[in-house]
Coordinates of C-alpha atoms in Angstrom, one line a residue:
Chain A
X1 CA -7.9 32.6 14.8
X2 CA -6.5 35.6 17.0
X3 CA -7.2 37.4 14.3
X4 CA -10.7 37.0 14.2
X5 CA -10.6 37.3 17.8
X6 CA -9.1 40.5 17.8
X7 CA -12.0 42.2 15.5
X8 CA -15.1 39.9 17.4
X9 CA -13.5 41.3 20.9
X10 CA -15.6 44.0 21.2
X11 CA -18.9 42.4 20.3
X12 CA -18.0 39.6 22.3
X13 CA -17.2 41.9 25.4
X14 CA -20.4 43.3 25.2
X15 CA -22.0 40.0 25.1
X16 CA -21.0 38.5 28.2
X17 CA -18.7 39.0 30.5
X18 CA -18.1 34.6 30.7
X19 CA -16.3 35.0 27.5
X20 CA -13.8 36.8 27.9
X21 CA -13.4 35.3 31.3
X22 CA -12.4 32.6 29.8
X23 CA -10.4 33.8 26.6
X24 CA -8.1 35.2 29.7
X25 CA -8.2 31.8 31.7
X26 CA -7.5 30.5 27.6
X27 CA -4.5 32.7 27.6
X28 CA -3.0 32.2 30.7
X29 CA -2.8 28.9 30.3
X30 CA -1.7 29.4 27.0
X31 CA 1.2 31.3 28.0
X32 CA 2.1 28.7 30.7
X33 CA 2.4 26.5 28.0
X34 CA 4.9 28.5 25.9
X35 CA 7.1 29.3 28.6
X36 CA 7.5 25.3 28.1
X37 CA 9.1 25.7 24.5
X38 CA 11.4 29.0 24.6
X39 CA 10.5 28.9 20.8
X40 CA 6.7 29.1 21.3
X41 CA 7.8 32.3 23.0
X42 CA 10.2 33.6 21.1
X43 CA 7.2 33.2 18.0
X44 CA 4.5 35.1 19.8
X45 CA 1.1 34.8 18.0
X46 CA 2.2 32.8 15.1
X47 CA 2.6 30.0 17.2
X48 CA -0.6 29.1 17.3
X49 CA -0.8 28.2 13.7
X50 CA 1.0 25.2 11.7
X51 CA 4.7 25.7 11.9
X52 CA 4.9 25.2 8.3
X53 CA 3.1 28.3 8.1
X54 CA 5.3 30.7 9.9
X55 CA 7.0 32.7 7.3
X56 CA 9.3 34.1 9.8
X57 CA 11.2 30.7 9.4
X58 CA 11.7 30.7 5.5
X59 CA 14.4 32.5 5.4
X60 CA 16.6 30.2 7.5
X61 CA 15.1 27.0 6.2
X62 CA 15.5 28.3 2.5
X63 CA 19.2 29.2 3.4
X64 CA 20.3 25.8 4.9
X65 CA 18.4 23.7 2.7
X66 CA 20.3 25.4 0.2
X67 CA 23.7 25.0 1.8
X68 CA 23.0 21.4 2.7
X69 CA 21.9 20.6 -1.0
X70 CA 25.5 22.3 -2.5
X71 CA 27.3 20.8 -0.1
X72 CA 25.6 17.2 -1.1
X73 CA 25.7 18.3 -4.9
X74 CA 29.1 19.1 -4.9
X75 CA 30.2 16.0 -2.7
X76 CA 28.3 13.6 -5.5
X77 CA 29.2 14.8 -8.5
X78 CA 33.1 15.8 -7.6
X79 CA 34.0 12.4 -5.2
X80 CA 30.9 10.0 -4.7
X81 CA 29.3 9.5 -8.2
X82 CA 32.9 9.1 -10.1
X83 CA 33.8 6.8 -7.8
X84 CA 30.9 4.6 -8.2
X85 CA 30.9 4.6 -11.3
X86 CA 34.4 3.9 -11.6
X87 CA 33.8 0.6 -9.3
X88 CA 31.1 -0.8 -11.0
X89 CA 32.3 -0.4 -14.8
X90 CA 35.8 -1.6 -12.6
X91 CA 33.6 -4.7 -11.5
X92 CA 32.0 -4.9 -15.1
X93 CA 35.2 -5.1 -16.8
X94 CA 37.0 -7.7 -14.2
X95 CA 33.4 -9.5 -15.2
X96 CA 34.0 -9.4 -19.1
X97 CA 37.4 -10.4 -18.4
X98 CA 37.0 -13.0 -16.5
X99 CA 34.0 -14.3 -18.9
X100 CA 36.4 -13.8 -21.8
X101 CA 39.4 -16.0 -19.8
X102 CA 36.9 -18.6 -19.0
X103 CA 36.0 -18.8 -22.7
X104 CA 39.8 -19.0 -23.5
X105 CA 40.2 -22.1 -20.8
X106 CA 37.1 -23.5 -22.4
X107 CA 38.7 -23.0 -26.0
X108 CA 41.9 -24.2 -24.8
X109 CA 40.2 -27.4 -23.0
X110 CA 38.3 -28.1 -26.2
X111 CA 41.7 -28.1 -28.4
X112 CA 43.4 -30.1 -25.8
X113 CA 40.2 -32.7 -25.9
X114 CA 40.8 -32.8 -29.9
X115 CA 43.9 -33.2 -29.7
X116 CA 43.7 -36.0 -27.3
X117 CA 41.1 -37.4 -29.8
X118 CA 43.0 -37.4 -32.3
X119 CA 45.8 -38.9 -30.5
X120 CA 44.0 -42.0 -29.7
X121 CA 42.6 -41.6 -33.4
X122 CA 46.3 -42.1 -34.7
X123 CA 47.1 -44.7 -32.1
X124 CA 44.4 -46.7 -33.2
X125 CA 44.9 -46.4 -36.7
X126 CA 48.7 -47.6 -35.6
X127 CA 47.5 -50.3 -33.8
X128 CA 45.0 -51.8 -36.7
X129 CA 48.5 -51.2 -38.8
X130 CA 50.3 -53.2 -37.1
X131 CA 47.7 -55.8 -36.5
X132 CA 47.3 -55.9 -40.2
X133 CA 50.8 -56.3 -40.8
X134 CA 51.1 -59.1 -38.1
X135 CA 47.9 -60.4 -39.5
X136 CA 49.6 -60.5 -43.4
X137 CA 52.6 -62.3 -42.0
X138 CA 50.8 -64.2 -40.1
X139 CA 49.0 -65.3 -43.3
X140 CA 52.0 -65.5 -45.2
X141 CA 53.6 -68.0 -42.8
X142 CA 50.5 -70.3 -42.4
X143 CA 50.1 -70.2 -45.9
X144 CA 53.8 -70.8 -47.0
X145 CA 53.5 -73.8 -43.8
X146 CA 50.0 -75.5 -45.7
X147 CA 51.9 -75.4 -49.4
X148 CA 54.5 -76.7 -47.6
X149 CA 52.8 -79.9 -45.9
X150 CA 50.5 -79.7 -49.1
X151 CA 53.8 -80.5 -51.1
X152 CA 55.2 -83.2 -48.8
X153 CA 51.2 -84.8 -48.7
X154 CA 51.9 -84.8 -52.5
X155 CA 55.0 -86.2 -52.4
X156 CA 54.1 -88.9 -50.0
X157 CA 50.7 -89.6 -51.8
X158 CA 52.7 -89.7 -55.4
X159 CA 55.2 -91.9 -53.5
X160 CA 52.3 -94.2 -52.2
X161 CA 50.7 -94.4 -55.3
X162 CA 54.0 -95.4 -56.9
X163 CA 54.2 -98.2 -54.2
X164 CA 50.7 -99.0 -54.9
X165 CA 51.7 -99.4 -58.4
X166 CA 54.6 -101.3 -58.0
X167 CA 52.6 -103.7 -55.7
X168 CA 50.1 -103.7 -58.0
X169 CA 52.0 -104.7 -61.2
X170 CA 54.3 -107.1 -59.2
X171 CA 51.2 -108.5 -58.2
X172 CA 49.6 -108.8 -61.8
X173 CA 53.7 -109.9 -62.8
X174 CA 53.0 -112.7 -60.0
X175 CA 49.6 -113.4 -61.0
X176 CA 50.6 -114.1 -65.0
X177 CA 53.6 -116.2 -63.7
X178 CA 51.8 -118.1 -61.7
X179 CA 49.0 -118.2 -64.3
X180 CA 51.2 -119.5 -67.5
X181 CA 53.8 -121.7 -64.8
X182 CA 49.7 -123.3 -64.3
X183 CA 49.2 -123.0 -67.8
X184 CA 52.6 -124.3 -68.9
X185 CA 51.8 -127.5 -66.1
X186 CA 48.5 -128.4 -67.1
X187 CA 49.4 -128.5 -70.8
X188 CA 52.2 -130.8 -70.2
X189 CA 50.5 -133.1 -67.7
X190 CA 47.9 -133.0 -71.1
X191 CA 50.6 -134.3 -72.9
X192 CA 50.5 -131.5 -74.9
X193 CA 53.5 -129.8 -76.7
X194 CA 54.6 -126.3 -74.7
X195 CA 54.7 -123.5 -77.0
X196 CA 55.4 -121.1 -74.5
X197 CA 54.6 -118.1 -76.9
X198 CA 51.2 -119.8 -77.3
X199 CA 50.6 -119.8 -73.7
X200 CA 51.8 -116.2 -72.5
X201 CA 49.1 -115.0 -75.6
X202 CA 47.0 -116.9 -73.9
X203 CA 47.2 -115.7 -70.4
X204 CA 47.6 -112.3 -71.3
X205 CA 44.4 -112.3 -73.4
X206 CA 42.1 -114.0 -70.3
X207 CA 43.9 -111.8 -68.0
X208 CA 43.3 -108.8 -69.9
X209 CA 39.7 -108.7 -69.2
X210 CA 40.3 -109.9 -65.3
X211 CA 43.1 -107.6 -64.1
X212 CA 41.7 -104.5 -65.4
Chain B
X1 CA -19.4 34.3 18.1
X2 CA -16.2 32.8 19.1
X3 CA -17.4 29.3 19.2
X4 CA -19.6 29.7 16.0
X5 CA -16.1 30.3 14.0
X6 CA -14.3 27.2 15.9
X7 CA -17.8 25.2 14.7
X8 CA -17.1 26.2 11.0
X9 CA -13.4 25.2 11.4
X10 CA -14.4 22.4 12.9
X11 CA -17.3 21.4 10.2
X12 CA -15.3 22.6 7.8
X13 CA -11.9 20.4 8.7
X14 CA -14.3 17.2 8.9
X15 CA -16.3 18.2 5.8
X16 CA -12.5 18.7 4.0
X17 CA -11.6 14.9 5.1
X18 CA -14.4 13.6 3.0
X19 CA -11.6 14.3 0.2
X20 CA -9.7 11.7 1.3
X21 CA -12.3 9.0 0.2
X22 CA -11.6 10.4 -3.0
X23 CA -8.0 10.2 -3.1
X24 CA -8.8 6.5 -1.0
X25 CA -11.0 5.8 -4.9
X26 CA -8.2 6.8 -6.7
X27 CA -5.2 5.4 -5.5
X28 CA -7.6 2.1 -5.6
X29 CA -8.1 2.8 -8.5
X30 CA -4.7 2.6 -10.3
X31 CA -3.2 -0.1 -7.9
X32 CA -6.2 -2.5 -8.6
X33 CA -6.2 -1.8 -12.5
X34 CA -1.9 -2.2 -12.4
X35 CA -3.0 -5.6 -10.5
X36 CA -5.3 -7.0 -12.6
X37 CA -3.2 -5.6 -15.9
X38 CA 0.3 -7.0 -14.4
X39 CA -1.9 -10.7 -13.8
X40 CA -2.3 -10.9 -17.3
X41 CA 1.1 -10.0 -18.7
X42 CA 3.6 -10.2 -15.8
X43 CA 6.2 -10.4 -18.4
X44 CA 5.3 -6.3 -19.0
X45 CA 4.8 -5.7 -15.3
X46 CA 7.6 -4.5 -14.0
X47 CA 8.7 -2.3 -16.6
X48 CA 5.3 0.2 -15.7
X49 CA 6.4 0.2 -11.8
X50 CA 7.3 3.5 -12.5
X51 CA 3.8 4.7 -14.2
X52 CA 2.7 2.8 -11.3
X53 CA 4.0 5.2 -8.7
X54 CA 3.4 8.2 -10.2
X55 CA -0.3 7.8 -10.9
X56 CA -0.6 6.5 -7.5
X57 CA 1.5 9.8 -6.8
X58 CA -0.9 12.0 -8.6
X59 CA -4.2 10.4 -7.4
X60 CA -2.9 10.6 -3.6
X61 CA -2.1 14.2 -4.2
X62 CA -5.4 15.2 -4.4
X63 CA -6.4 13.5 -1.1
X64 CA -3.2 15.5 0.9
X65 CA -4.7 18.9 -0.6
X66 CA -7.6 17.8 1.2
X67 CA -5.5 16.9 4.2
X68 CA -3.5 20.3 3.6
X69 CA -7.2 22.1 3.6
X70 CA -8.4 20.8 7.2
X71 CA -5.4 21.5 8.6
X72 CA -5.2 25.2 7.3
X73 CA -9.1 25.5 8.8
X74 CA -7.7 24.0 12.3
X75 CA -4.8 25.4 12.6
X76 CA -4.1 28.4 10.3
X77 CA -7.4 30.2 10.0
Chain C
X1 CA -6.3 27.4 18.6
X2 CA -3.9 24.8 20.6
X3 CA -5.1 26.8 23.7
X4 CA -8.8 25.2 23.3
X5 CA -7.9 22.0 22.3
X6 CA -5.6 21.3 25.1
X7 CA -7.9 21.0 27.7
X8 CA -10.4 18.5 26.5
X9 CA -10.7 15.5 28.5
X10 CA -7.8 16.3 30.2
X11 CA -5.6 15.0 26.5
X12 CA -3.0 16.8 25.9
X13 CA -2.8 17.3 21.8
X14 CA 0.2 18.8 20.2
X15 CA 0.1 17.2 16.8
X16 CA 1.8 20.5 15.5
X17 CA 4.5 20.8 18.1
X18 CA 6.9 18.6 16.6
X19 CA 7.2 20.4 13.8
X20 CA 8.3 23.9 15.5
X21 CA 11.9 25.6 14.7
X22 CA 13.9 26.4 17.3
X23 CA 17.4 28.0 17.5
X24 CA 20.0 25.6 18.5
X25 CA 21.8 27.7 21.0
X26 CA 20.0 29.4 23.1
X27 CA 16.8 31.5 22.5
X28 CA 16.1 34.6 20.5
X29 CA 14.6 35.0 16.7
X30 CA 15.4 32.5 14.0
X31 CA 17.6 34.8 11.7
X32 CA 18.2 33.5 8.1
X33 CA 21.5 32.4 9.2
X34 CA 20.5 31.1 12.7
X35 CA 21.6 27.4 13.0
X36 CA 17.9 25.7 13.9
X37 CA 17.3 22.0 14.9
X38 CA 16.0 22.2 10.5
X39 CA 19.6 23.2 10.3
X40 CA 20.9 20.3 12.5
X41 CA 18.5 17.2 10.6
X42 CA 19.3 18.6 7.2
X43 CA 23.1 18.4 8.2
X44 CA 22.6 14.9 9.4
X45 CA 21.5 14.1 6.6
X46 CA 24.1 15.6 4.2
X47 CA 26.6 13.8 6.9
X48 CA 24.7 10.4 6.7
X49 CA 25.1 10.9 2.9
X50 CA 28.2 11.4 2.8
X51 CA 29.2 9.0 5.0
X52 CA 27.0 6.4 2.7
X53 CA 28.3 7.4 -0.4
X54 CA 32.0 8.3 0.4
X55 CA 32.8 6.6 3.2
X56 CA 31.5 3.2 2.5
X57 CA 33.1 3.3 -1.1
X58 CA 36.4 3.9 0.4
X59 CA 37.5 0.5 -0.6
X60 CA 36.7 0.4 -3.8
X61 CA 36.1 -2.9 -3.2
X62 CA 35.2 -5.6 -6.5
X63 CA 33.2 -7.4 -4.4
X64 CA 31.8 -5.0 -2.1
X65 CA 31.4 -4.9 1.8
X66 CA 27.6 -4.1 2.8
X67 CA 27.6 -0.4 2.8
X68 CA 29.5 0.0 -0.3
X69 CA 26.6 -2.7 -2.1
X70 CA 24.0 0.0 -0.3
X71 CA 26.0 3.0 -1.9
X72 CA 25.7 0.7 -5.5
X73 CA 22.0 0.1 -4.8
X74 CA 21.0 3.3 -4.6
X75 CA 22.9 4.9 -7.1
X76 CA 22.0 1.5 -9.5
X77 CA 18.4 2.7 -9.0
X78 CA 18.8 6.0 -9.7
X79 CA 20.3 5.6 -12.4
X80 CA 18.2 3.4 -14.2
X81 CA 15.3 5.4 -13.3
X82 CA 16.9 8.9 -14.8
X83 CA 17.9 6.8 -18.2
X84 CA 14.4 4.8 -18.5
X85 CA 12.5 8.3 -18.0
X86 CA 14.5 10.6 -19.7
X87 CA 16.7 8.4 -22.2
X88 CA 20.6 9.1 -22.4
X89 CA 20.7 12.7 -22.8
X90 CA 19.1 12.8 -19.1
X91 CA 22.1 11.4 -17.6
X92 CA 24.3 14.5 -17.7
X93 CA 21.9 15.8 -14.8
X94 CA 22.4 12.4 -13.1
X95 CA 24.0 14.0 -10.5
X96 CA 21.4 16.5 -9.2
X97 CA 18.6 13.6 -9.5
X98 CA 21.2 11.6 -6.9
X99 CA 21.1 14.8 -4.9
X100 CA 17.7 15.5 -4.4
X101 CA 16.7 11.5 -4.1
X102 CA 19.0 11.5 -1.6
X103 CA 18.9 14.4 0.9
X104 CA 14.7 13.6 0.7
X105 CA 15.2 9.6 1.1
X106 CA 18.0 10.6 4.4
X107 CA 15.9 13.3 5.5
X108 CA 12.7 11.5 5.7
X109 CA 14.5 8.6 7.6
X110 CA 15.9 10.7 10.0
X111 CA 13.0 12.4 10.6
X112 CA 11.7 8.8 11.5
X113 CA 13.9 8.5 14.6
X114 CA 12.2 9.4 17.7
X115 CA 13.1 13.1 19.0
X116 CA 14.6 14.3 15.7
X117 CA 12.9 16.9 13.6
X118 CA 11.5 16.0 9.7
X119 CA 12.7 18.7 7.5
X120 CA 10.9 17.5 4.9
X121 CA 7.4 18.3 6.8
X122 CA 8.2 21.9 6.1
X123 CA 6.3 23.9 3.0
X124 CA 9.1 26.1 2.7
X125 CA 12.3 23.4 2.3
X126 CA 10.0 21.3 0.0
X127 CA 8.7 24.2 -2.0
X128 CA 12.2 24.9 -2.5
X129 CA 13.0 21.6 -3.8
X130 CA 10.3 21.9 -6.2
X131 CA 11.2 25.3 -7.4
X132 CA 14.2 24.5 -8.3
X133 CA 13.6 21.2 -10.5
X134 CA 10.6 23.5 -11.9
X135 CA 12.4 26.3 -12.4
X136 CA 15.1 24.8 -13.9
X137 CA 13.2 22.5 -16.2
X138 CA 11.5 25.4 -17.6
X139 CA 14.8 27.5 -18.3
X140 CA 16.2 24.4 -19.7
X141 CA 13.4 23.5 -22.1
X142 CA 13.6 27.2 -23.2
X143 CA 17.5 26.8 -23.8
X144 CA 17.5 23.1 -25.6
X145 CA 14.3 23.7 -27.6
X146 CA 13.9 27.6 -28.1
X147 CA 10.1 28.2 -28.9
X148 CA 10.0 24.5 -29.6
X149 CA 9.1 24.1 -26.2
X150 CA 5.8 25.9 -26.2
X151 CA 4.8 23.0 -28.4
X152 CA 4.2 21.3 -24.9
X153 CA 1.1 23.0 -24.2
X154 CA -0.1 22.7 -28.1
X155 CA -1.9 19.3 -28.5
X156 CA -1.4 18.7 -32.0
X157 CA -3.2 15.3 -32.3
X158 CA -5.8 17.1 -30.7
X159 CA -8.7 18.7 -33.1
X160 CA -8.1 22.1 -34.1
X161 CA -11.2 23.5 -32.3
X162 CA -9.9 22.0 -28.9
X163 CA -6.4 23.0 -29.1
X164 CA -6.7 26.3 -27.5
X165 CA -9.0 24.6 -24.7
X166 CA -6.3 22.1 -23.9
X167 CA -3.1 24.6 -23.9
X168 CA -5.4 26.5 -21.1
X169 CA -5.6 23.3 -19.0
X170 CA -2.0 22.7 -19.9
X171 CA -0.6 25.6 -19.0
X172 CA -2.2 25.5 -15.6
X173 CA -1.2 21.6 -14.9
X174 CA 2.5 23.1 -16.0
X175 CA 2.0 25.7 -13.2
X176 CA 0.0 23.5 -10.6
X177 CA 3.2 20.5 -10.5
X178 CA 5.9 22.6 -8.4
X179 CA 2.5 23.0 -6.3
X180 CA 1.4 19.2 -6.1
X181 CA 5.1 18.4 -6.0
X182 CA 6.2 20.2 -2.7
X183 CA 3.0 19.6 -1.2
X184 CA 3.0 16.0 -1.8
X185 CA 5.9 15.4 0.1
X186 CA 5.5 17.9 2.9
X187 CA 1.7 16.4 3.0
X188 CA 3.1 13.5 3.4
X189 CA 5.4 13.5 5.5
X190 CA 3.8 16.2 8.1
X191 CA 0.1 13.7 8.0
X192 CA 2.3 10.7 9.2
X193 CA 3.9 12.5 12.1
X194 CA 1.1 14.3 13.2
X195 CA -1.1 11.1 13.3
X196 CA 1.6 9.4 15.0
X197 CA 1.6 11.9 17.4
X198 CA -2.3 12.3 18.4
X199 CA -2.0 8.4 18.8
X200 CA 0.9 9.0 21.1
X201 CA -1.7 11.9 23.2
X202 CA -4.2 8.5 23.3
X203 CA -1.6 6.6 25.4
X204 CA -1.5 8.8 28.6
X205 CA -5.2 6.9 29.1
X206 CA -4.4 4.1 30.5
X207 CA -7.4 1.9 29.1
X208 CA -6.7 2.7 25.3
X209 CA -2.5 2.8 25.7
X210 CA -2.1 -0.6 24.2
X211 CA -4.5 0.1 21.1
X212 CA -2.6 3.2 20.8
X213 CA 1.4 1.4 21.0
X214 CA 0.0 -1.0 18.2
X215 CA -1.8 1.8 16.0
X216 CA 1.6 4.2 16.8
X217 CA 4.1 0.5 15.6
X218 CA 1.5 0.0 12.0
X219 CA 1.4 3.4 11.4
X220 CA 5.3 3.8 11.8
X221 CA 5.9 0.5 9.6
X222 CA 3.5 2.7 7.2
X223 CA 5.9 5.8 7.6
X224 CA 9.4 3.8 6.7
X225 CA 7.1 3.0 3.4
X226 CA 5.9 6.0 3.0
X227 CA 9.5 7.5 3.5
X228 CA 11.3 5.5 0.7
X229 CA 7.9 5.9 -1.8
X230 CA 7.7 10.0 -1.3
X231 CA 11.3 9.9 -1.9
X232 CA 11.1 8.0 -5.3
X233 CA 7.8 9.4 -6.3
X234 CA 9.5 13.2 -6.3
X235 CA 12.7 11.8 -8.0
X236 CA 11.0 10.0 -10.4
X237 CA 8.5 12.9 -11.2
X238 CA 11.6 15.3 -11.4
X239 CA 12.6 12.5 -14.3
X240 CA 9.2 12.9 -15.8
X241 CA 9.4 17.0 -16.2
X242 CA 13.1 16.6 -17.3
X243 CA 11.9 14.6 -20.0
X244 CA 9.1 17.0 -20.8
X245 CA 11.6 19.6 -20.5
X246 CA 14.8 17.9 -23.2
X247 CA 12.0 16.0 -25.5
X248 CA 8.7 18.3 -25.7
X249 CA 5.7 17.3 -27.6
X250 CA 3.5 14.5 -27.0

């Protein structure tokens, strides 16, 4: 803009005088202004502009920016990077191996869980054994104990029955005796002549068809 | 003379603004269409972030030439 | 120009001012080597990095304290964003990614604190950035693909009668991104500050100050986004020419 100033001055001073009143009253102030920042000074006209734009700064800029980016470059990739790196494939293996022990635990719970299993499997098996076995004997004794008292019922029954039979045939004995000592009376208070062969044939054949 | 030039910075700073609306359209634009794409497969969302940002990047750089122009006309002419 | 501006309505606008390099010490010209208040913020920086990146990962802790898990987070995300762009082969230049993410993410959050200086406003530091990822990309497209690389302003699934078309308009996009990519930045960065600052002229009115504090708190809440965005959009644009520059063609 002071550029363009610069080349209009003349037409502009022989315009008006106003105008260049105030471009001085414009500068004055101006330079009040910079007097605030020493670097507005210390720039002169290119102050006015954007301070991006002053190319008397490049150079400086340029240079530190260069500096400051080595110095973060070399910081990084020599110290900084490494070491993260380091920490997190550190952190990634402690990870995997602690993943890899928990699986083992796991494994190792899981054989310890069969092996418990099949330790009750075997006392169980054990136990049925031995209830079998207790059960066999058990069986064996009851059994040999009902042959037993079946034998001695037997006995007694056979020995009944032998009574019974006795009895019985002592009763049949008593019941011919008494039948032919009848027999025997009635024929002699008949007057009749005792054949006592006669008389048992007699008895026997009418008791024959009563006794049995 | 001196205040026709500072009226054609001026005119000329506002009338460079009017790129912003563009950039404004633009950046829109690829946000609204990354929107209404990520709604309806967020599972492939996040994987375009990065597309995301730099069309976004590219649209809005458009809009900061236009900045970069009004400035220049204010400041550096 | 400042010298009109200044006296209307009695507002005092220095939008610009902020942005002015002095010499630390004293007055005088700013020399090349002349330590300036740029020199001061872009040390800061370096020394806020630093102190990040080395200092809190002094413990090389497992389970890491908060500044170490910062350190991780950062260099987590650059990471991931340098192998998703570029693939594995992009890594090996992992560390000058880190760099540049870095000194622009620090710088631009610096430049936030009130008083300091952003050295990321200036044309001339982030031209410089953008140089050298430019410049570098080309050399090293040239070096791991020879002519090959030239295929990158070729369209080849183009039609034959567009092809030379295209390469024009390729060529100049190719010349236009160090262009866009410094200028973005600085753009960015230098727009925020200065609108911060004419809201800041708005609060010597009395009537309007309030409107003002609450426009200045937004538009800094905008600026911390804008800050961390500018940073990731020029690293991951970096990623994107890197790419172009180890796997040419489209």
């Amino acid at each position: 803009m002071f550029s363009l100033l610069q080349q209009t001055a003349p037409v502009v001073v022989e315009h008006s005088e106003t105008v260049t009143h105030t471009e001085t009253a414009q500068a004055a102030a101006h330079g009040a202004d910079a007097a605030h920042a020493a670097a507005d000074a210390a720039h002169g006209a290119s102050n006015a502009g954007m301070p991006q734009l002053d190319i008397s700064t490049f150079g400086n800029q340029i240079f530190w920016l260069l500096v400051v980016l080595a110095v973060i470059y070399w910081v990084l990739s020599r110290v900084a990077l490494p070491r993260i790196s380091g920490v997190i494939s550190d952190r990634q293996g402690a990870i995997t191996g602690d993943l890899m022990a928990a699986e083992e635990f796991k494994q190792k719970a899981k054989d310890a869980e069969a092996a418990y299993d099949k330790a009750l499997a075997d006392a169980r098996a054990e136990a049925n054994k031995i209830i079998a076995a207790n059960k066999a004997e058990i069986q064996k004794e009851l059994d040999a104990a009902i042959a037993h008292a079946d034998a001695e019922i037997a006995a007694r029954a056979g020995e009944s029955e032998k009574r019974i039979g006795e009895i019985r045939a002592s009763a049949v004995e008593d019941a011919r005796s008494v039948a032919r000592d009848v027999t025997e009376a009635l024929v002699q208070s008949f007057g009749g002549n005792v054949d006592q062969n006669l008389i048992n044939d007699a008895v026997d054949q009418r008791l024959k068809g009563a006794l049995q | 003379m001196e205040n026709l030039g500072q009226l054609g910075q001026y005119l000329g700073a506002g009338l460079a603004c009017i790129g912003m609306a563009g950039a404004a359209m633009g950046v829109g634009n690829v946000a609204g269409n990354y929107l209404s794409g990520a709604l309806r497969n967020p599972s492939a969302a996040a994987s375009q972030t990065a597309t995301l940002f730099i069309g976004m990047a590219f649209a809005e750089a458009l809009g900061i030439f236009s900045f970069l122009v009004a400035l220049l006309l204010l400041f550096a002419v | 120009m400042a010298v009109t501006e200044e006296e209307v309505e009695g507002l005092v606008f220095h939008p610009m001012d902020q942005f002015i390099i002095k010499p630390l010490f004293g007055g005088g010209d700013v020399h090349w080597f002349t330590p300036t208040n740029a020199t001061l913020w872009m040390a800061l920086a370096a020394l806020c990095i630093i102190g990040l990146l080395v200092f809190g990962t002094r413990g090389r802790a497992i389970i890491p304290n908060r500044l170490q898990s910062i350190a991780e987070l950062l260099y987590g995300m650059v990471h991931k964003m340098v192998e998703d762009v570029t693939g594995k082969d992009g890594l090996k230049y992992f560390p000058y990614v880190m760099t540049l993410f870095c000194f622009i993410l620090f710088a631009n959050f610096l430049a936030l604190l009130p008083k300091s200086f952003s050295s990321t406003s200036h044309i001339a530091v982030t031209a410089t950035l953008a140089l050298l990822v430019f410049v570098g990309v080309t050399v090293l497209g040239f070096v791991k693909n020879g002519t090959h690389f030239l295929g990158l302003f070729w369209v080849s699934s183009a039609p034959l009668a567009l092809r030379p078309v295209l390469a024009v308009i390729e060529l100049i996009s190719y010349f236009v991104r160090p262009v866009s990519h410094s200028i973005r930045l600085a753009g960015n960065v230098m727009a925020g500050h200065a609108v911060i600052k004419v809201f800041a002229a708005f609060a010597a009115v009395a009537a309007i100050a309030p409107v003002s504090i609450v426009a200045i708190t937004a538009m800094y809440g905008l600026e911390v986004l804008v800050a961390l965005i500018q940073a990731y959009v020029f690293t991951i644009l970096t990623c994107v020419y890197l790419k172009d520059a180890l796997h040419p063609g489209h």
